[in-house]
Amino acid sequence: MIEVRNLAFGYPQGGFALSVTALAVAPGESVAVVGPSGCGKTTLLHLLAGILAPASGSVVVDGVDVAELGREDRQDFRALAVGLVFQEFELLDYLDVLDNVLLPYRVSPALTLDGEARQRAALLVEQVGLGEKRCSYPRRLSQGERQRVAVCRSLVTRPKVLFGDEPTANLDADNRDHVMDTLFRYRVEQRAPLVVVTHDRELHGRFDTVADVRELTA
Amino acid sequence: MKHVIFMAWRYLGFYWGKTVVLVASISLILFLPAGLHVLVEQGADVLTARAEATPLLIGAKGSAVDLVLSALYFRPPHGEPMPHREVGRVDGSSLAHGIPLHLRFAVGRQRILGTTLDYAEFRGLTVDRGRWFAMLGECVLGSEAARALGVDVGDHVLSAAGSAFDVAGSFPLKMPVVGVLAPTGTADDEIVLVDLKTAWVISGLAHGHEDVSAAEEGDARVLRREGVAPQARTNTSNVAPEARPTTNVVASASVLSYTEITPDNLDSFHFHGDPADFPIDAVLAVPESFKASVLLRGRYETGEAPVQMIVPAEVVEELVDTMFSVRDWVLLGSLAVGVATAMTAALVFALSIRVRRREIETIQKIGGGRQRLAAILGAEILFVIVAAIAIAGMLTAVVSRFGEVAVRLVGG
């Protein structure tokens, strides 16, 4: 589960600051984070995922206080416990589909690429309907296909929590549903908390909770 | 480490165009000074070794460098020829033995060296296949010359005509190849070796044609007969003077001139003029001793002789000094270009990292270690540099392996 208490964050150069008194996401719970542009949705997600370190307060994810971790440990924490899906997919052009899915294993010293991981990657690619294109490069894929690859990359390490930053913003309705179905299925199967930043009101109904950042920071 | 290598390799392979340009430019900038250094060193060694093996050289006054390049490395002679009597002058001094060199003609791109068998003995040349020339018109080929011309013992080669527009000049002579020399690794491998008299035949100083001395009056080949004083009779090399007729026969153009010397027509070949006046391009003088060498040089330096005597080793030393000086300047220039290339390459890598900022951020977001990220980027640079060094090394090795051949080709 995710538990936030008295979280405070400000960028070193000043300007934007965020403070959240309390936020809790239970295992298997899905939360849609909403709010106007610039209100701190992505910043909050980065704090929960351990990408950013808070100035004060605690962010406990699966029993680990991320705020207490150093830079190296937060890196390992992200590699081992966090699955991240981005709006712009962020695939590497020079790796094919399967190698993009296996990227966390290539770049994180905390993960070991073994046969099981390879099998899992191949299975995930198959499940999202890209089995035939596992050797294709991102430039040859459609937007929806690229995001499906990105989702596979976020799931291949079997993360404890899942975060999505506008993962369906660039997709058509079919691909949007396909991506969200995959993320929700994983949430159910692994009882993993799912926190997604989204502007898409049509998706709100699928989430257990819709949290407005303005209310969280009030 | 395997993941670092994998990621770096995939990146360089995917953007292979950029990789090739980087590797090629760094390779070239590494190879140019290294290759030049090796080439100049080898060139100097080749030039020096042959020059040191040639004690003294006599040739027409003019450029000493041209004389050395012509007589030692068989480049076409630029200066005027000198008379053959210079050989006799050397021999007559009792201080040295003179070996004539005639280099005016070629077979294709292979220079014909007209000389005596003393040259072969002096250079230590041995016949690998066939035999030495024994008859006028025969030739022996250097190993590379035989390969270049695609001929062997039993074949024929044709000397190149001196000038298509000079009807009084040299005509092609068909020469049988009677031998091929064993390779020596020197310029001698490139030559077509003939007897000096054969070179004179090619130059038109001797010729052979149908014997019309016994032709009947009214024969279309005879224009008229003239009496001739004994002292004005034609000089011959192969035919005894007493055997020559006491009248000259003025023949018409219909007389058949021979373009190949065979045992059947050998006797018809004769020389016009005094062989002492016949041209040669250089005399290779082999002194009896160091003292004899000094004495002989003194004679040529103090007199007003129309020829010059040089010590090839001294000339080549000056030439090599010039080569080294030029090399040093080129190396200095290469160093400046190298610094510029290194800076450009560094800029390319820096800009590349800037362009890949989002990719780097993504890797960090999904848990990529900073050290591993640095290792991947470092490996990409390392691969490019190692590949460039390997290619530059291979090119330098090729130059090192074939540098001597290149030097000889350029020299010849």
XYZ file of C-alpha atoms in Angstrom:
630
model
C 0.000 0.000 0.000
C 0.943 3.658 -0.312
C 0.776 6.026 2.648
C 1.702 9.698 2.533
C 1.986 11.907 5.621
C 2.815 15.631 5.844
C 4.605 15.574 2.522
C 6.301 18.833 1.512
C 8.265 19.492 -1.626
C 9.695 22.537 -3.355
C 11.991 22.837 -6.362
C 15.427 24.216 -5.414
C 15.034 27.176 -7.754
C 11.750 28.037 -6.006
C 8.448 28.930 -7.594
C 6.427 25.758 -7.261
C 5.789 24.011 -3.939
C 3.578 21.083 -2.990
C 2.389 19.838 0.342
C 0.100 16.868 0.999
C -1.117 16.218 4.508
C -2.343 12.653 3.986
C -2.952 10.199 1.186
C -3.459 6.452 1.411
C -3.884 3.915 -1.360
C -4.744 0.387 -0.305
C -3.381 -2.737 -2.022
C -5.268 -3.299 -5.278
C -6.895 0.112 -5.088
C -6.931 2.354 -8.143
C -6.668 6.129 -7.852
C -7.103 8.695 -10.582
C -5.185 11.883 -9.804
C -6.852 14.858 -11.422
C -6.538 18.604 -11.407
C -5.744 21.483 -13.702
C -2.419 21.772 -15.522
C 0.409 22.960 -13.307
C -1.262 21.994 -10.030
C 1.378 19.357 -9.229
C -0.096 16.039 -10.449
C 3.111 14.837 -12.065
C 5.204 16.159 -9.168
C 3.079 14.173 -6.741
C 3.457 11.058 -8.891
C 7.245 11.539 -8.991
C 7.320 11.887 -5.202
C 5.277 8.699 -4.771
C 7.508 6.844 -7.239
C 10.726 7.989 -5.565
C 11.898 9.983 -8.572
C 11.853 13.142 -6.460
C 12.816 13.336 -2.794
C 10.520 15.340 -0.508
C 11.807 18.159 1.691
C 9.915 16.670 4.597
C 7.260 14.145 5.478
C 7.069 10.480 4.595
C 6.058 8.422 1.582
C 5.712 4.801 2.580
C 5.340 2.394 -0.311
C 5.045 -1.312 0.445
C 6.499 -0.719 3.887
C 9.459 1.347 2.687
C 9.724 5.049 3.510
C 10.949 6.381 0.195
C 11.655 9.779 1.732
C 14.338 8.208 3.905
C 16.180 6.577 1.006
C 19.302 8.004 -0.575
C 19.632 8.586 -4.315
C 21.115 5.144 -5.095
C 18.580 3.341 -2.942
C 15.689 5.222 -4.540
C 17.018 4.114 -7.936
C 17.004 0.497 -6.824
C 13.582 0.984 -5.230
C 12.167 2.255 -8.527
C 13.709 -0.616 -10.450
C 12.426 -3.261 -8.017
C 9.072 -1.938 -6.820
C 7.717 0.657 -9.227
C 6.124 0.327 -12.642
C 5.944 3.588 -14.592
C 4.043 4.428 -17.784
C 4.595 7.820 -19.448
C 2.484 9.943 -21.755
C 5.160 9.955 -24.502
C 5.956 6.214 -24.198
C 9.708 7.004 -23.892
C 10.899 3.941 -25.806
C 14.473 3.747 -27.066
C 14.589 3.925 -30.856
C 17.632 1.673 -31.124
C 16.116 -1.254 -29.238
C 13.492 -3.569 -30.655
C 10.208 -4.307 -28.865
C 11.528 -7.147 -26.717
C 14.697 -5.284 -25.726
C 12.678 -2.181 -24.857
C 10.547 -4.311 -22.557
C 13.694 -5.733 -20.956
C 15.299 -2.276 -20.598
C 14.992 -2.111 -16.777
C 17.136 -5.233 -16.533
C 19.774 -3.722 -18.816
C 20.118 -0.436 -16.951
C 19.521 -1.316 -13.307
C 22.154 -3.129 -11.278
C 19.388 -4.144 -8.852
C 17.762 -6.435 -11.419
C 19.076 -9.649 -12.909
C 18.161 -10.592 -16.443
C 17.532 -14.322 -16.438
C 15.538 -16.769 -18.502
C 12.438 -16.211 -16.411
C 12.528 -12.469 -17.075
C 12.941 -13.103 -20.793
C 9.996 -15.496 -20.790
C 7.893 -12.996 -18.880
C 8.787 -10.255 -21.363
C 7.900 -12.459 -24.319
C 4.600 -13.435 -22.650
C 3.670 -9.821 -21.932
C 4.423 -8.814 -25.526
C 2.277 -11.702 -26.689
C -0.555 -10.704 -24.328
C -0.691 -7.133 -25.647
C -0.906 -8.460 -29.209
C 2.599 -7.603 -30.342
C 4.031 -11.114 -30.574
C 4.529 -10.742 -34.322
C 6.310 -7.441 -33.825
C 8.625 -8.361 -30.989
C 11.636 -7.715 -33.232
C 10.300 -4.447 -34.656
C 11.731 -1.069 -33.751
C 9.546 1.660 -32.191
C 9.596 3.814 -35.345
C 7.730 1.047 -37.148
C 4.972 0.889 -34.521
C 1.784 2.911 -34.194
C 1.199 5.176 -31.184
C -1.010 2.573 -29.523
C 1.509 -0.197 -30.123
C 4.293 1.910 -28.633
C 2.282 2.532 -25.480
C 1.540 -1.164 -25.196
C 5.288 -1.818 -25.315
C 5.768 0.840 -22.621
C 3.137 -0.881 -20.461
C 4.934 -4.204 -20.888
C 8.190 -2.501 -19.803
C 6.473 -1.232 -16.650
C 5.097 -4.676 -15.778
C 8.029 -6.928 -16.650
C 9.731 -6.453 -13.257
C 6.502 -7.375 -11.437
C 6.327 -4.047 -9.560
C 4.619 -3.603 -6.210
C 2.940 -0.358 -7.331
C 1.966 1.046 -10.704
C 2.044 4.684 -11.724
C 0.804 6.209 -14.962
C 1.392 9.786 -16.072
C -1.281 10.529 -18.686
C -0.691 7.095 -20.238
C -3.667 7.360 -22.585
C -3.413 11.017 -23.601
C -2.024 10.274 -27.058
C -4.153 7.236 -27.808
C -7.421 6.589 -29.606
C -10.335 5.004 -27.715
C -9.485 1.396 -28.629
C -5.864 1.693 -27.620
C -6.808 3.662 -24.515
C -9.070 0.838 -23.376
C -6.467 -1.773 -24.267
C -3.779 -0.034 -22.188
C -6.060 0.611 -19.220
C -7.387 -2.964 -19.318
C -3.831 -4.260 -19.089
C -2.958 -1.994 -16.148
C -6.212 -2.810 -14.294
C -5.777 -6.541 -14.879
C -2.316 -6.379 -13.326
C -3.704 -4.383 -10.377
C -6.238 -7.095 -9.729
C -3.909 -10.046 -10.256
C -1.044 -8.649 -8.136
C -3.152 -6.543 -5.733
C -0.894 -3.645 -6.668
C -1.974 -0.059 -6.021
C -2.515 1.820 -9.304
C -2.174 5.605 -9.368
C -2.796 7.313 -12.694
C -2.668 10.997 -13.539
C -5.308 11.629 -16.173
C -7.348 14.371 -17.763
C -9.665 11.897 -19.400
C -13.009 12.169 -17.598
C -14.319 9.053 -19.385
C -11.787 7.035 -17.405
C -12.720 8.358 -13.981
C -15.516 5.860 -13.596
C -13.093 2.929 -13.769
C -11.107 4.067 -10.712
C -11.957 3.321 -7.093
C -10.993 6.852 -6.097
C -10.661 10.097 -7.963
C -8.321 12.414 -6.059
C -8.090 16.082 -6.947
C -4.622 17.417 -6.143
C -6.122 20.759 -5.090
C -8.122 18.965 -2.370
C -5.113 16.918 -1.292
C -3.031 20.052 -0.874
C -5.747 22.162 0.706
C 29.338 -5.420 -18.053
C 27.510 -7.442 -20.715
C 24.499 -5.093 -20.471
C 26.768 -2.064 -20.876
C 28.357 -3.591 -23.986
C 24.946 -4.648 -25.304
C 23.423 -1.192 -24.945
C 26.462 0.604 -26.404
C 26.700 -1.841 -29.296
C 22.995 -1.550 -30.129
C 23.154 2.240 -30.091
C 26.230 2.413 -32.338
C 24.815 -0.238 -34.651
C 21.440 1.456 -34.996
C 23.017 4.837 -35.764
C 25.665 3.219 -37.945
C 26.010 6.180 -40.301
C 27.089 8.473 -37.496
C 29.316 5.731 -36.092
C 31.041 5.132 -39.429
C 31.724 8.844 -39.940
C 33.160 9.175 -36.429
C 35.291 6.043 -36.694
C 36.523 6.961 -40.183
C 37.491 10.496 -39.249
C 39.303 9.429 -36.070
C 40.970 6.514 -37.926
C 42.244 8.813 -40.627
C 43.593 11.355 -38.212
C 45.418 8.586 -36.346
C 46.586 6.809 -39.482
C 47.923 9.802 -41.400
C 50.822 10.596 -39.086
C 51.492 6.935 -38.261
C 51.337 5.822 -41.897
C 53.412 8.757 -43.044
C 56.010 8.033 -40.384
C 56.256 4.364 -41.386
C 56.289 5.191 -45.093
C 59.014 7.800 -44.751
C 61.100 5.519 -42.531
C 60.772 2.656 -44.988
C 61.366 4.928 -47.947
C 64.486 6.232 -46.276
C 65.650 2.678 -45.553
C 65.021 1.553 -49.147
C 66.703 4.603 -50.615
C 69.630 4.464 -48.228
C 70.233 0.729 -48.563
C 70.455 0.867 -52.349
C 72.484 4.056 -52.345
C 74.963 2.631 -49.861
C 75.330 -0.410 -52.103
C 76.334 1.823 -55.006
C 79.775 3.341 -54.451
C 80.112 5.909 -57.241
C 77.974 7.125 -60.084
C 78.956 9.112 -63.153
C 76.449 10.938 -65.284
C 75.807 14.064 -67.267
C 76.060 17.293 -65.302
C 72.813 18.445 -63.835
C 70.640 17.302 -60.974
C 72.445 14.778 -58.801
C 69.093 13.631 -57.410
C 67.753 12.945 -60.899
C 70.895 10.977 -61.685
C 70.516 8.848 -58.544
C 66.806 8.258 -59.074
C 67.442 7.296 -62.679
C 70.494 5.069 -62.205
C 69.435 3.426 -58.942
C 65.655 3.382 -59.117
C 65.208 3.438 -62.903
C 63.167 6.580 -63.266
C 63.303 7.954 -66.840
C 66.509 9.942 -67.240
C 66.048 13.702 -67.589
C 69.588 14.828 -68.434
C 71.465 14.519 -71.682
C 73.137 11.187 -72.323
C 76.909 10.931 -72.244
C 79.222 9.035 -74.541
C 80.112 5.447 -73.893
C 83.784 6.390 -73.800
C 83.237 7.452 -70.160
C 83.200 3.759 -69.307
C 86.597 3.398 -70.929
C 87.800 6.433 -69.013
C 86.900 4.779 -65.725
C 88.364 1.435 -66.731
C 91.472 3.153 -68.099
C 92.117 4.829 -64.756
C 92.874 1.415 -63.228
C 91.154 2.749 -60.109
C 87.691 1.399 -60.745
C 85.613 -0.728 -63.022
C 82.876 1.027 -64.992
C 79.471 -0.503 -65.662
C 77.407 1.336 -68.307
C 73.701 2.007 -67.765
C 71.313 2.856 -70.605
C 67.782 3.709 -69.472
C 66.049 5.536 -72.306
C 63.522 2.857 -73.273
C 60.773 0.806 -71.725
C 58.543 -2.184 -72.271
C 55.125 -0.963 -71.230
C 55.803 0.641 -67.848
C 58.895 -1.451 -67.153
C 62.163 0.345 -67.874
C 64.729 -1.351 -70.103
C 68.180 -1.377 -68.551
C 70.887 -1.744 -71.185
C 74.088 -2.803 -69.449
C 76.589 -5.614 -69.257
C 76.559 -8.805 -67.239
C 78.909 -7.014 -64.833
C 75.843 -5.217 -63.524
C 74.176 -8.515 -62.600
C 77.343 -9.656 -60.876
C 77.701 -6.350 -59.007
C 74.101 -6.386 -57.775
C 74.201 -10.097 -57.017
C 71.331 -10.852 -59.396
C 70.583 -14.485 -60.125
C 68.375 -16.081 -62.742
C 65.418 -17.899 -61.250
C 64.141 -19.376 -64.503
C 65.862 -19.645 -67.895
C 69.328 -18.174 -68.525
C 71.186 -14.893 -68.968
C 71.061 -13.140 -72.327
C 73.723 -14.433 -74.658
C 72.732 -13.008 -78.013
C 71.907 -9.541 -79.254
C 68.192 -8.839 -78.823
C 67.557 -11.166 -75.890
C 66.233 -9.933 -72.567
C 65.975 -11.080 -68.960
C 63.112 -9.785 -66.807
C 63.031 -8.839 -63.158
C 60.521 -10.880 -61.185
C 58.004 -8.036 -60.806
C 58.484 -6.980 -64.431
C 57.621 -10.511 -65.579
C 54.527 -10.477 -63.395
C 53.469 -7.023 -64.536
C 53.946 -7.842 -68.203
C 52.385 -11.288 -67.817
C 55.224 -13.040 -69.617
C 57.737 -15.752 -68.830
C 60.673 -17.512 -70.402
C 59.899 -18.327 -74.042
C 57.585 -15.343 -74.519
C 58.437 -12.135 -76.321
C 58.199 -8.498 -75.260
C 58.091 -5.431 -77.449
C 60.005 -2.264 -76.622
C 57.887 0.878 -76.672
C 58.481 3.176 -79.629
C 60.365 6.325 -78.654
C 58.033 8.638 -80.545
C 55.325 7.992 -83.069
C 56.306 11.109 -85.003
C 60.061 10.582 -85.054
C 60.675 8.426 -88.136
C 64.418 8.494 -87.483
C 63.959 7.496 -83.867
C 63.594 4.197 -82.146
C 61.391 1.449 -83.463
C 59.850 -1.296 -81.401
C 62.106 -4.307 -81.087
C 60.614 -7.706 -80.431
C 62.779 -9.393 -77.823
C 62.638 -12.991 -76.645
C 62.515 -13.465 -72.866
C 65.316 -15.907 -72.044
C 65.300 -15.582 -68.289
C 63.495 -14.267 -65.217
C 65.476 -12.999 -62.221
C 65.012 -14.212 -58.680
C 63.210 -11.583 -56.562
C 65.540 -9.215 -54.719
C 63.086 -6.825 -53.108
C 64.829 -3.940 -54.872
C 64.192 -1.833 -57.945
C 65.968 -4.525 -59.975
C 62.782 -6.587 -59.773
C 61.075 -4.039 -62.025
C 63.505 -3.943 -64.926
C 63.871 -5.494 -68.366
C 67.553 -6.305 -68.528
C 69.251 -6.305 -71.954
C 72.746 -6.088 -73.274
C 73.898 -2.509 -73.867
C 74.155 -3.202 -77.612
C 70.537 -4.289 -77.667
C 69.590 -0.921 -76.141
C 71.518 0.766 -78.933
C 69.658 -1.355 -81.494
C 66.375 -0.090 -79.982
C 67.662 3.479 -80.181
C 68.274 3.030 -83.927
C 72.051 3.166 -83.758
C 72.192 -0.312 -85.188
C 69.855 -2.062 -87.490
C 69.498 -5.180 -89.540
C 67.960 -5.638 -92.974
C 68.017 -7.820 -96.042
C 71.454 -8.232 -97.568
C 71.300 -6.357 -100.870
C 75.058 -6.296 -101.496
C 74.706 -9.214 -103.847
C 71.570 -7.935 -105.497
C 71.520 -7.830 -109.274
C 71.527 -4.577 -111.219
C 67.938 -3.595 -111.836
C 66.797 -5.042 -108.528
C 64.138 -2.639 -107.220
C 65.727 -2.715 -103.746
C 69.006 -1.149 -105.059
C 69.045 2.521 -105.998
C 72.777 2.727 -106.859
C 76.239 1.472 -105.921
C 79.038 3.741 -104.661
C 82.742 3.196 -104.081
C 83.882 3.827 -100.544
C 87.257 4.538 -98.940
C 88.316 1.942 -96.310
C 88.507 4.518 -93.478
C 84.979 5.669 -94.170
C 83.554 2.228 -94.121
C 80.724 1.421 -91.865
C 81.593 0.376 -88.343
C 80.207 -2.960 -87.397
C 80.000 -4.852 -84.249
C 79.088 -8.314 -85.312
C 80.677 -8.512 -88.718
C 84.408 -8.403 -89.281
C 85.474 -5.324 -91.299
C 87.269 -7.417 -93.869
C 84.051 -9.205 -94.623
C 82.292 -6.014 -95.491
C 81.974 -5.021 -99.154
C 84.261 -2.306 -100.561
C 81.344 -0.584 -102.160
C 78.321 0.906 -100.515
C 74.931 -0.060 -101.779
C 72.307 2.643 -101.559
C 69.107 0.722 -101.006
C 65.562 1.806 -101.540
C 62.820 1.875 -98.888
C 61.591 -1.501 -100.092
C 64.458 -3.234 -98.298
C 63.037 -5.263 -95.434
C 64.295 -4.018 -92.003
C 64.208 -6.544 -89.198
C 62.253 -5.786 -86.017
C 63.397 -8.929 -84.272
C 66.904 -10.315 -83.953
C 67.099 -14.023 -84.669
C 70.026 -16.369 -85.263
C 69.167 -16.177 -88.970
C 69.345 -12.390 -89.298
C 71.859 -11.669 -86.507
C 74.718 -11.159 -88.951
C 72.815 -8.470 -90.797
C 72.725 -6.200 -87.714
C 75.424 -3.561 -87.798
C 76.216 -0.295 -86.089
C 76.741 3.044 -87.714
C 79.360 5.195 -86.063
C 81.915 4.796 -83.300
C 80.587 2.875 -80.258
C 82.646 5.166 -78.034
C 80.297 7.959 -79.060
C 77.162 5.942 -78.456
C 74.966 7.201 -75.638
C 74.678 5.893 -72.136
C 72.925 7.523 -69.192
C 75.261 6.676 -66.347
C 78.331 4.746 -65.365
C 78.296 2.778 -62.182
C 81.910 2.963 -60.995
C 83.142 0.219 -58.686
C 86.438 1.357 -57.175
C 89.187 -1.104 -56.288
C 89.549 0.363 -52.809
C 88.662 3.322 -50.660
C 91.874 5.020 -51.732
C 91.028 4.395 -55.387
C 87.591 5.859 -54.781
C 89.064 9.037 -53.306
C 91.563 9.400 -56.133
C 88.928 8.847 -58.798
C 86.583 11.392 -57.231
C 89.414 13.866 -57.163
C 89.923 13.526 -60.884
C 86.302 14.299 -61.626
C 86.070 17.158 -59.156
C 89.148 19.044 -60.226
C 88.896 18.603 -63.966
C 86.570 20.356 -66.316
C 84.924 17.113 -67.296
C 81.519 17.430 -68.980
C 80.227 14.810 -66.573
C 79.809 14.629 -62.808
C 80.758 11.932 -60.339
C 78.597 11.569 -57.278
C 78.446 9.367 -54.204
C 74.822 8.148 -54.176
C 74.820 7.684 -50.397
C 75.600 11.384 -49.915
C 72.912 12.478 -52.367
C 70.342 10.170 -50.797
C 71.276 11.363 -47.327
C 70.384 14.898 -48.366
C 67.201 13.619 -49.984
C 66.251 11.674 -46.864
C 66.967 14.709 -44.670
C 64.556 16.674 -46.850
C 61.979 13.875 -46.606
C 62.257 13.861 -42.809
C 61.962 17.612 -42.707
C 58.805 17.513 -44.852
C 57.490 14.651 -42.731
C 58.013 16.662 -39.554
C 56.036 19.563 -40.977
C 53.256 17.254 -42.127
C 53.206 15.619 -38.677
C 52.927 19.041 -37.102
C 50.012 19.823 -39.396
C 48.454 16.447 -38.600
C 48.768 17.207 -34.904
C 46.814 20.431 -35.373
C 44.191 18.607 -37.450
C 44.142 15.860 -34.810
C 43.419 18.335 -32.034
C 40.645 19.872 -34.148
C 39.211 16.424 -34.872
C 39.372 15.420 -31.207
C 37.546 18.606 -30.248
C 34.947 18.016 -32.957
C 34.476 14.421 -31.818
C 34.099 15.596 -28.215
C 31.516 18.113 -29.367
C 29.650 15.407 -31.292
C 29.581 13.199 -28.182
C 28.494 16.108 -25.984
C 25.718 17.134 -28.376
C 24.687 13.506 -28.694
C 24.260 13.262 -24.931
C 22.255 16.494 -24.990
C 19.993 15.145 -27.735
C 19.530 11.984 -25.695
C 18.575 13.860 -22.540
C 15.025 12.464 -22.497
C 16.296 8.964 -23.027
C 18.712 9.402 -20.127
C 15.951 10.816 -17.919
C 13.668 7.884 -18.783
C 16.360 5.392 -17.895
C 16.885 7.135 -14.570
C 13.137 7.228 -13.884
C 12.738 3.496 -14.380
C 15.611 2.802 -11.981
C 18.681 2.974 -14.215
C 21.855 3.470 -12.217
C 23.895 6.604 -12.820
C 27.102 4.594 -12.932
C 25.681 2.152 -15.428
C 24.375 4.995 -17.546
C 27.815 6.605 -17.519
C 29.361 3.249 -18.350
C 27.040 2.815 -21.355
C 27.847 6.273 -22.716
C 31.541 5.720 -22.001
C 31.455 2.348 -23.743
C 29.985 3.970 -26.856
C 32.892 6.432 -26.955
C 35.369 3.678 -26.158
C 34.055 1.446 -28.969
C 34.422 4.270 -31.476
C 37.953 5.069 -30.338
C 39.019 1.410 -30.179
C 37.585 0.766 -33.656
C 39.354 3.852 -34.986
C 42.654 2.774 -33.414
C 42.206 -0.753 -34.809
C 41.511 0.528 -38.320
C 44.387 3.004 -38.134
C 46.602 0.177 -36.875
C 45.549 -2.100 -39.720
C 46.148 0.616 -42.299
C 49.555 1.313 -40.781
C 50.331 -2.417 -40.850
C 49.350 -2.529 -44.526
C 51.614 0.441 -45.213
C 54.340 -1.234 -43.205
C 53.897 -4.469 -45.187
C 53.668 -2.931 -48.630
C 55.470 0.349 -47.982
C 58.664 -0.770 -49.683
C 56.747 -1.805 -52.784
C 54.932 1.543 -52.782
C 58.200 3.412 -52.413
C 59.682 1.471 -55.323
C 56.599 2.056 -57.479
C 56.624 5.772 -56.713
C 60.352 5.869 -57.263
C 60.139 3.948 -60.514
